[in-house]
GROMACS .gro file of N, CA and C in nm:
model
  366
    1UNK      N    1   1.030   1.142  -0.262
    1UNK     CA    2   0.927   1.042  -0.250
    1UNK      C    3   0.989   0.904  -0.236
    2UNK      N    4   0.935   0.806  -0.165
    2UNK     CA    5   0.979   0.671  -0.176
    2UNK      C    6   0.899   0.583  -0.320
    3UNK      N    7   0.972   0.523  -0.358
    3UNK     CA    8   0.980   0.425  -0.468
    3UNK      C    9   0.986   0.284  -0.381
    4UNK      N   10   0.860   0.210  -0.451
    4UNK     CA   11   0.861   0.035  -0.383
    4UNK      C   12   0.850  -0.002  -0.500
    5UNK      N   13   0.976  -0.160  -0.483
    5UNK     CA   14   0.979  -0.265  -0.563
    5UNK      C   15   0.927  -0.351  -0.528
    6UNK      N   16   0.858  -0.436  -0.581
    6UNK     CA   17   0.803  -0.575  -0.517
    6UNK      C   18   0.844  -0.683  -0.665
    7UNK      N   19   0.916  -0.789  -0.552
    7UNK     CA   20   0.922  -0.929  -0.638
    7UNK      C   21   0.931  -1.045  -0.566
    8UNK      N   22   0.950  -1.155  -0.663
    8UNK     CA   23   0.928  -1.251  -0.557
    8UNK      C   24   0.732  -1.345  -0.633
    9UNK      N   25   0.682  -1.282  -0.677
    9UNK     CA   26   0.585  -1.337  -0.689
    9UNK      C   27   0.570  -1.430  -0.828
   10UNK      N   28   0.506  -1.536  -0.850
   10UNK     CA   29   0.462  -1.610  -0.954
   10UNK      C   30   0.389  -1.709  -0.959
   11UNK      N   31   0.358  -1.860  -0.991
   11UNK     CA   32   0.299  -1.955  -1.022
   11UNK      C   33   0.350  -2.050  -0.921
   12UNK      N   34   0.308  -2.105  -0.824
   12UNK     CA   35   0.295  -2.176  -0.745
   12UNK      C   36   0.187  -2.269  -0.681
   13UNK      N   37   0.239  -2.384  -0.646
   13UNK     CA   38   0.197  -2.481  -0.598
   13UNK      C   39   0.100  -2.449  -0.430
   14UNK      N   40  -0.044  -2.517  -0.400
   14UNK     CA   41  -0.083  -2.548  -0.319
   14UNK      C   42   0.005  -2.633  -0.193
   15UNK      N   43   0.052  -2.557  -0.080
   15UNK     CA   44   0.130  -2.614   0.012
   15UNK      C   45   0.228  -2.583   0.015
   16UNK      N   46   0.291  -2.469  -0.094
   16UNK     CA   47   0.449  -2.438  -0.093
   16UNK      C   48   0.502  -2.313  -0.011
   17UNK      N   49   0.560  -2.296  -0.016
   17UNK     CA   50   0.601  -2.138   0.048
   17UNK      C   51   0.646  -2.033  -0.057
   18UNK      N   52   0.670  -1.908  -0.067
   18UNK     CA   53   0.678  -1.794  -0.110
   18UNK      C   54   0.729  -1.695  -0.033
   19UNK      N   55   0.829  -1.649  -0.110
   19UNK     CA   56   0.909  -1.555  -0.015
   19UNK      C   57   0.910  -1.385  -0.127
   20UNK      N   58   0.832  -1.304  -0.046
   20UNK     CA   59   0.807  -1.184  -0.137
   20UNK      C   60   0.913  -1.050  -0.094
   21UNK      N   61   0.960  -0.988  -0.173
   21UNK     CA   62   1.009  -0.862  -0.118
   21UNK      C   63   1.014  -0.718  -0.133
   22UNK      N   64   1.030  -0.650  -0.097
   22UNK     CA   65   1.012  -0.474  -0.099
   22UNK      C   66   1.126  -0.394  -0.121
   23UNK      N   67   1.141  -0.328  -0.202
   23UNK     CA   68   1.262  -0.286  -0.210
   23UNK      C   69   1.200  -0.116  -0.195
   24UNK      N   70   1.268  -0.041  -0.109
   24UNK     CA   71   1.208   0.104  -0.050
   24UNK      C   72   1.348   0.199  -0.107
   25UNK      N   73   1.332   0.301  -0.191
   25UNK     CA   74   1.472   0.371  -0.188
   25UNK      C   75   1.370   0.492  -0.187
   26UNK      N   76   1.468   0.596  -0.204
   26UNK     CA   77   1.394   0.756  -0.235
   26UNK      C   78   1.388   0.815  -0.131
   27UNK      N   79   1.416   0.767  -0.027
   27UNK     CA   80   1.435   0.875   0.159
   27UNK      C   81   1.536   0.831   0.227
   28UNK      N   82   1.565   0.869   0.318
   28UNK     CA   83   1.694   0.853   0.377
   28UNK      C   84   1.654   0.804   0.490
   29UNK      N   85   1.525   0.848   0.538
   29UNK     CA   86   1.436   0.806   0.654
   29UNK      C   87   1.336   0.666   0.625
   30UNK      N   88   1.302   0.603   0.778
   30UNK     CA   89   1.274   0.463   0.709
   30UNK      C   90   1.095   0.497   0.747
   31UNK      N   91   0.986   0.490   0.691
   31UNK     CA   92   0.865   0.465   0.717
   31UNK      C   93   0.804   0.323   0.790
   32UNK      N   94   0.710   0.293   0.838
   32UNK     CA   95   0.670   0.160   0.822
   32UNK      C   96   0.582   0.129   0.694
   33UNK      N   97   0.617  -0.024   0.679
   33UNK     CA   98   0.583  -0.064   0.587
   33UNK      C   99   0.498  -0.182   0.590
   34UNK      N  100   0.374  -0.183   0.490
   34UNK     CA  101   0.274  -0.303   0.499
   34UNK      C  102   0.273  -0.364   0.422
   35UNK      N  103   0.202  -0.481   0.385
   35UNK     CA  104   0.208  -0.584   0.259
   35UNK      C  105   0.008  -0.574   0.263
   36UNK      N  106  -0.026  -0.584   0.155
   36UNK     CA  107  -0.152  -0.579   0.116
   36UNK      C  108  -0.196  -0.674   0.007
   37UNK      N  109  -0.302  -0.714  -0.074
   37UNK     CA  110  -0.344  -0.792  -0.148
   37UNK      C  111  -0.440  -0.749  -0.203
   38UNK      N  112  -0.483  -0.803  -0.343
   38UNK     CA  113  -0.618  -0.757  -0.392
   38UNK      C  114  -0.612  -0.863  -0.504
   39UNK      N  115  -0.746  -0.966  -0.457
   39UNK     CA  116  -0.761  -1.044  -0.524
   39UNK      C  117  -0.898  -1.028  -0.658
   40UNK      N  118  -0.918  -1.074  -0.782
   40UNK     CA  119  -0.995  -0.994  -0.886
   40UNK      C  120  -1.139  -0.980  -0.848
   41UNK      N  121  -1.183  -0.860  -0.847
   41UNK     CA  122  -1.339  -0.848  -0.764
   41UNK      C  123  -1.303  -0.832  -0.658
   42UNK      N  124  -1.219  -0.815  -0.568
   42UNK     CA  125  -1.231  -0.811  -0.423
   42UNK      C  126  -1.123  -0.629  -0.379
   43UNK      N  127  -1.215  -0.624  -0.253
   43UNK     CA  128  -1.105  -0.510  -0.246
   43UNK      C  129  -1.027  -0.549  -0.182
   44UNK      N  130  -0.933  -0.424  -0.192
   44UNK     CA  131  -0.746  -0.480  -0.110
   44UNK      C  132  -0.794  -0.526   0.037
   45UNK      N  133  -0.665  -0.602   0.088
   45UNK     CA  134  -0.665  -0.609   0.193
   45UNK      C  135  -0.561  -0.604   0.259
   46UNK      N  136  -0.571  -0.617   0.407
   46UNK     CA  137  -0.428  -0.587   0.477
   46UNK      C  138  -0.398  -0.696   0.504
   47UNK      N  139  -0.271  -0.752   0.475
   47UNK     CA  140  -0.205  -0.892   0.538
   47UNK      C  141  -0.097  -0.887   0.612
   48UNK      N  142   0.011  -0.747   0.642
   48UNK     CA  143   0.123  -0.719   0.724
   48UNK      C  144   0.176  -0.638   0.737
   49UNK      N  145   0.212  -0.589   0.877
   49UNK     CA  146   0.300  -0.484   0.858
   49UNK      C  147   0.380  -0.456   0.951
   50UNK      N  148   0.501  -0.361   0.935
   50UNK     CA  149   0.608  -0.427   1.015
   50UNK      C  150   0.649  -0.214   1.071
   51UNK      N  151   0.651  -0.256   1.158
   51UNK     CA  152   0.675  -0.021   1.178
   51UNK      C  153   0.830   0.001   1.147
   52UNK      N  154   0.887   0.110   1.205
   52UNK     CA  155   0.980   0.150   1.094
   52UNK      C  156   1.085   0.113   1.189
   53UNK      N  157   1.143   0.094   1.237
   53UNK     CA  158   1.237  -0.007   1.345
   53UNK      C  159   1.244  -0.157   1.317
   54UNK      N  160   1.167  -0.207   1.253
   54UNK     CA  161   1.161  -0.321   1.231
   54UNK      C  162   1.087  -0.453   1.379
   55UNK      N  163   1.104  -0.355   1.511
   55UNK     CA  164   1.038  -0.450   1.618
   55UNK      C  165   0.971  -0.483   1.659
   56UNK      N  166   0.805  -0.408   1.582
   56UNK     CA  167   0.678  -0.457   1.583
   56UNK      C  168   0.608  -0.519   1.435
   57UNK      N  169   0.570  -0.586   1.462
   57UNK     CA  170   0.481  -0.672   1.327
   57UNK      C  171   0.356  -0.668   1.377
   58UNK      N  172   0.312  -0.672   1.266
   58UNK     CA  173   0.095  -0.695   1.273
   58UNK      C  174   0.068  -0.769   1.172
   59UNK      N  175  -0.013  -0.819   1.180
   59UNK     CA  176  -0.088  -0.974   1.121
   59UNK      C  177  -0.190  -0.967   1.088
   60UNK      N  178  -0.318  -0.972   0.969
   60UNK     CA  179  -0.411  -0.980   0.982
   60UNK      C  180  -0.461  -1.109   1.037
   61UNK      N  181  -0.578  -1.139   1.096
   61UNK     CA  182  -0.600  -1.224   1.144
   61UNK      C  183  -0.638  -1.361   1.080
   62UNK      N  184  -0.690  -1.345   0.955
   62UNK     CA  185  -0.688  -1.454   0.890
   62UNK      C  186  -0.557  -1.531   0.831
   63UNK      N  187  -0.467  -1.481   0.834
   63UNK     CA  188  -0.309  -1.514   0.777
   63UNK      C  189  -0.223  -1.586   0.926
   64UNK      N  190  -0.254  -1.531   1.033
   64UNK     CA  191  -0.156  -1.543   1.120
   64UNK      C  192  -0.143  -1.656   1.154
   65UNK      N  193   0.023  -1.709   1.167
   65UNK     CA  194   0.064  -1.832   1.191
   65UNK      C  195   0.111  -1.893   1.039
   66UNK      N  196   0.095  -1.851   0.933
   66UNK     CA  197   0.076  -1.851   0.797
   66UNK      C  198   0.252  -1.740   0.740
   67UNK      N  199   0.225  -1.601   0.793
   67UNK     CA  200   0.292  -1.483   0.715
   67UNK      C  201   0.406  -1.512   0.845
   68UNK      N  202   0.509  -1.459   0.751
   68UNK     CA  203   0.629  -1.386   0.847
   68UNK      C  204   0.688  -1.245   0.754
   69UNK      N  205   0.657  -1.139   0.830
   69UNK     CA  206   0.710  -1.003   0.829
   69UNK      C  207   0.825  -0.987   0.864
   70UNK      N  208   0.985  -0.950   0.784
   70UNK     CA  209   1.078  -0.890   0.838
   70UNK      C  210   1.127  -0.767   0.778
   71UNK      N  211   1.189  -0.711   0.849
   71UNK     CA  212   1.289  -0.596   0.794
   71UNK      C  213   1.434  -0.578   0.764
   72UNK      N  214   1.489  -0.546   0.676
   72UNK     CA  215   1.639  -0.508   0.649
   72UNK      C  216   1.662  -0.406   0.654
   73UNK      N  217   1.689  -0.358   0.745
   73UNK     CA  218   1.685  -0.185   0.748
   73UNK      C  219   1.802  -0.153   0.689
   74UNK      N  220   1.932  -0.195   0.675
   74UNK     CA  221   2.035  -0.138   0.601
   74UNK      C  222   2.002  -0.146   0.423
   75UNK      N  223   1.941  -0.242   0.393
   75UNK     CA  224   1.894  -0.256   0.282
   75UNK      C  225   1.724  -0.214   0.208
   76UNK      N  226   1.714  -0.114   0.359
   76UNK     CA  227   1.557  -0.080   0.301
   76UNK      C  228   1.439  -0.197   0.227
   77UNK      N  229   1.487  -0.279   0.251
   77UNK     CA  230   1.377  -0.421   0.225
   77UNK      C  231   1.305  -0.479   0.313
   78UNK      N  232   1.166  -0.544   0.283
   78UNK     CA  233   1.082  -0.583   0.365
   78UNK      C  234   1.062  -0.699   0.315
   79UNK      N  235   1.044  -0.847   0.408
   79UNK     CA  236   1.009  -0.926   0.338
   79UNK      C  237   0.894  -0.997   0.376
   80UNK      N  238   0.828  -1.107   0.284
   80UNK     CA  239   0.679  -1.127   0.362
   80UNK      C  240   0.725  -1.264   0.301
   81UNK      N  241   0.721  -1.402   0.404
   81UNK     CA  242   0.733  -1.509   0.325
   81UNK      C  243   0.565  -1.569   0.363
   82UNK      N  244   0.501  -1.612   0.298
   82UNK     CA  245   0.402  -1.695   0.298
   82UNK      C  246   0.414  -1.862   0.301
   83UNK      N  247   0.349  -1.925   0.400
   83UNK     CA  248   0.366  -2.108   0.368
   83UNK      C  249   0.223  -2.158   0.383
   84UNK      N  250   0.226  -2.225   0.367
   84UNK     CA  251   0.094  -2.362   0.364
   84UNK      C  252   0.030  -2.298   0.267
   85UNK      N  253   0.075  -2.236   0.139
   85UNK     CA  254   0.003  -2.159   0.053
   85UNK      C  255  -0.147  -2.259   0.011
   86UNK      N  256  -0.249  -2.147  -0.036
   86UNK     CA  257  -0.377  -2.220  -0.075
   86UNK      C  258  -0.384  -2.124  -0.176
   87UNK      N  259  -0.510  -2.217  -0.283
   87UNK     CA  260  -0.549  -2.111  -0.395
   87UNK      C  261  -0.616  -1.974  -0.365
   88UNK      N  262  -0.679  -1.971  -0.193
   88UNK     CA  263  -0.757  -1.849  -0.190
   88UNK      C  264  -0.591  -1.729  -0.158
   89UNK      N  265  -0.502  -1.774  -0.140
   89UNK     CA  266  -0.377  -1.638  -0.159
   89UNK      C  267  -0.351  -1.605  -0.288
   90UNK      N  268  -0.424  -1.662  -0.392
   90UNK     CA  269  -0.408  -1.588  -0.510
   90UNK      C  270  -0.450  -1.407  -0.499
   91UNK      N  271  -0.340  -1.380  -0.535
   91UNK     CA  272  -0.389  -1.223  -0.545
   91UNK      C  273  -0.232  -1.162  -0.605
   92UNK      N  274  -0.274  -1.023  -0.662
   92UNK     CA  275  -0.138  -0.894  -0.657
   92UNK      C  276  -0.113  -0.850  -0.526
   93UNK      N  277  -0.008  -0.899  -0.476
   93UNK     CA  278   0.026  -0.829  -0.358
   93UNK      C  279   0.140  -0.727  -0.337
   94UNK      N  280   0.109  -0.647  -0.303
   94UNK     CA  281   0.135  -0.485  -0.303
   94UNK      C  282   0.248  -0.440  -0.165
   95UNK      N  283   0.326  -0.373  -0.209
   95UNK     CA  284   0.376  -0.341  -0.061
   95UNK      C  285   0.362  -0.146  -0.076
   96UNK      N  286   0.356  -0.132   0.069
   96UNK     CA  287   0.322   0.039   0.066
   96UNK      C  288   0.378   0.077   0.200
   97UNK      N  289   0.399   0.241   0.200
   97UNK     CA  290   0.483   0.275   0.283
   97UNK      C  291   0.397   0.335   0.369
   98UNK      N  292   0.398   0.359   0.502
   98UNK     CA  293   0.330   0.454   0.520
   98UNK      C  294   0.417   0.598   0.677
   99UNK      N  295   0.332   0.683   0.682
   99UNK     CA  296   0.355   0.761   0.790
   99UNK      C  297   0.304   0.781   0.923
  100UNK      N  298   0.244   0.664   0.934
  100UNK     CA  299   0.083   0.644   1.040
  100UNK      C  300   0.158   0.522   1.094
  101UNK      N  301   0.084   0.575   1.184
  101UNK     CA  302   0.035   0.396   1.297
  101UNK      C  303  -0.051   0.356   1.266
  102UNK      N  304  -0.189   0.341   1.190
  102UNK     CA  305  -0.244   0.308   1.164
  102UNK      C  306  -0.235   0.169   1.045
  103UNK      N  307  -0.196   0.115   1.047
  103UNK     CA  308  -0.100  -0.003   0.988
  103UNK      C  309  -0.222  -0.083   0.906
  104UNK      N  310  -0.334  -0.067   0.950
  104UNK     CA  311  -0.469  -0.201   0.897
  104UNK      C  312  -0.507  -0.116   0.794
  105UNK      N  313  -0.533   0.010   0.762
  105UNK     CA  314  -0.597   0.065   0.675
  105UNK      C  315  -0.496   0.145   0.584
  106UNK      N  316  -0.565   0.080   0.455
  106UNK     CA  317  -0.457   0.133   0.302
  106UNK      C  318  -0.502   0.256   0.268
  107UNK      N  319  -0.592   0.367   0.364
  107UNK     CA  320  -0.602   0.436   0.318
  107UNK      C  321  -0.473   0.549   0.370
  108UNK      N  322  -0.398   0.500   0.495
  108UNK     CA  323  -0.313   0.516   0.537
  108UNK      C  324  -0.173   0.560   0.501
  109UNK      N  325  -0.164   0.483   0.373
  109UNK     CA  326  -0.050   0.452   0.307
  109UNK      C  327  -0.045   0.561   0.167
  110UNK      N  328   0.095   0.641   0.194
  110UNK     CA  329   0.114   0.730   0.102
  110UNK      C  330   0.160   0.643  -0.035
  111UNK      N  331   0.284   0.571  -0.022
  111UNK     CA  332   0.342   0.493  -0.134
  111UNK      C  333   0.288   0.365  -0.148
  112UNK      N  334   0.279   0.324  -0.280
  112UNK     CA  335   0.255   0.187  -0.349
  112UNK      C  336   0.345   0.132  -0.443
  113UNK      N  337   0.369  -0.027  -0.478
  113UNK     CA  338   0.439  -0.008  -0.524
  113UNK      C  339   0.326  -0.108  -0.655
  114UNK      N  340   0.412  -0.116  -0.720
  114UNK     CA  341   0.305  -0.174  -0.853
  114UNK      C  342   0.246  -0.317  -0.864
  115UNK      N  343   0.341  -0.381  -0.767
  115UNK     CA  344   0.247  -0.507  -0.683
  115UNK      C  345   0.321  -0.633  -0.791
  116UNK      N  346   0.297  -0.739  -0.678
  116UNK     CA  347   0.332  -0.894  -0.804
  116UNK      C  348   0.254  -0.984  -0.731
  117UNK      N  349   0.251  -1.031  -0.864
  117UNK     CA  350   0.136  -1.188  -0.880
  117UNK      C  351   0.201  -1.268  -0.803
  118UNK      N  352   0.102  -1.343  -0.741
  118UNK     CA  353   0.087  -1.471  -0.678
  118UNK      C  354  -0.010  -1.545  -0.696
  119UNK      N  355  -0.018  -1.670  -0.746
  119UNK     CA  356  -0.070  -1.762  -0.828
  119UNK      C  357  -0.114  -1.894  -0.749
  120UNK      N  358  -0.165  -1.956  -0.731
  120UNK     CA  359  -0.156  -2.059  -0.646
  120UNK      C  360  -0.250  -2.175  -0.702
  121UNK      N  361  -0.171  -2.244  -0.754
  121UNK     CA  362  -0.248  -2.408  -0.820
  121UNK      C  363  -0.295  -2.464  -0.727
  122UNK      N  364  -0.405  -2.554  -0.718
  122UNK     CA  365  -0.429  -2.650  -0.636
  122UNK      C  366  -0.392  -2.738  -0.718
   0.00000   0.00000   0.00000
């Protein structure tokens, strides 16, 4: 099974940037991988995802121009930096693996990982 780490997340400032990451071990093979969110009361959502080559990215549309998706494929890490942060990116954001093309929907996604806070002061 794959195992995801996620860190990178905490208490931050309105306008700053954030740089989050994924740490994937447990296969030898690489999946694609998404970044998701779930803010309190709200259901998850999709904010990125990057396929297992690392040469396509997807964006949800409200983020884009905002997120940057990369991959480390020797290091099985994914990273998601966020800028012009606002209080509505408060959320646990989650990274998950999946076996699909289907990249927008978390129902998609076999692995999760236990997710980190992101905080955002105005």
């Amino acid at each position: 099974q794959v195992q995801l780490v996620e860190t990178g997340g905490g208490l931050v400032q309105a306008g700053d940037s954030v740089t989050l990451s994924c740490v994937a071990s447990g296969e030898s093979f690489t999946p694609a991988m998404g970044w998701f969110r779930q803010a309190p009361a709200k259901e998850r959502e999709f904010v990125a995802a990057i396929n297992w080559n690392g040469q396509s990215t997807y964006y949800a549309d409200s983020v884009k121009g905002r997120l940057t998706i990369s991959r480390e494929n020797a290091q099985n890490t994914v990273n998601l930096q966020i800028g012009s942060l606002e209080p509505e990116d408060t959320a646990v954001y989650y990274c998950a693996a999946t076996f699909s093309r289907h990249y927008h929907d978390a129902g998609q996604y076999t692995y999760w990982g236990q997710g980190t806070q992101v905080t955002v002061s105005s």
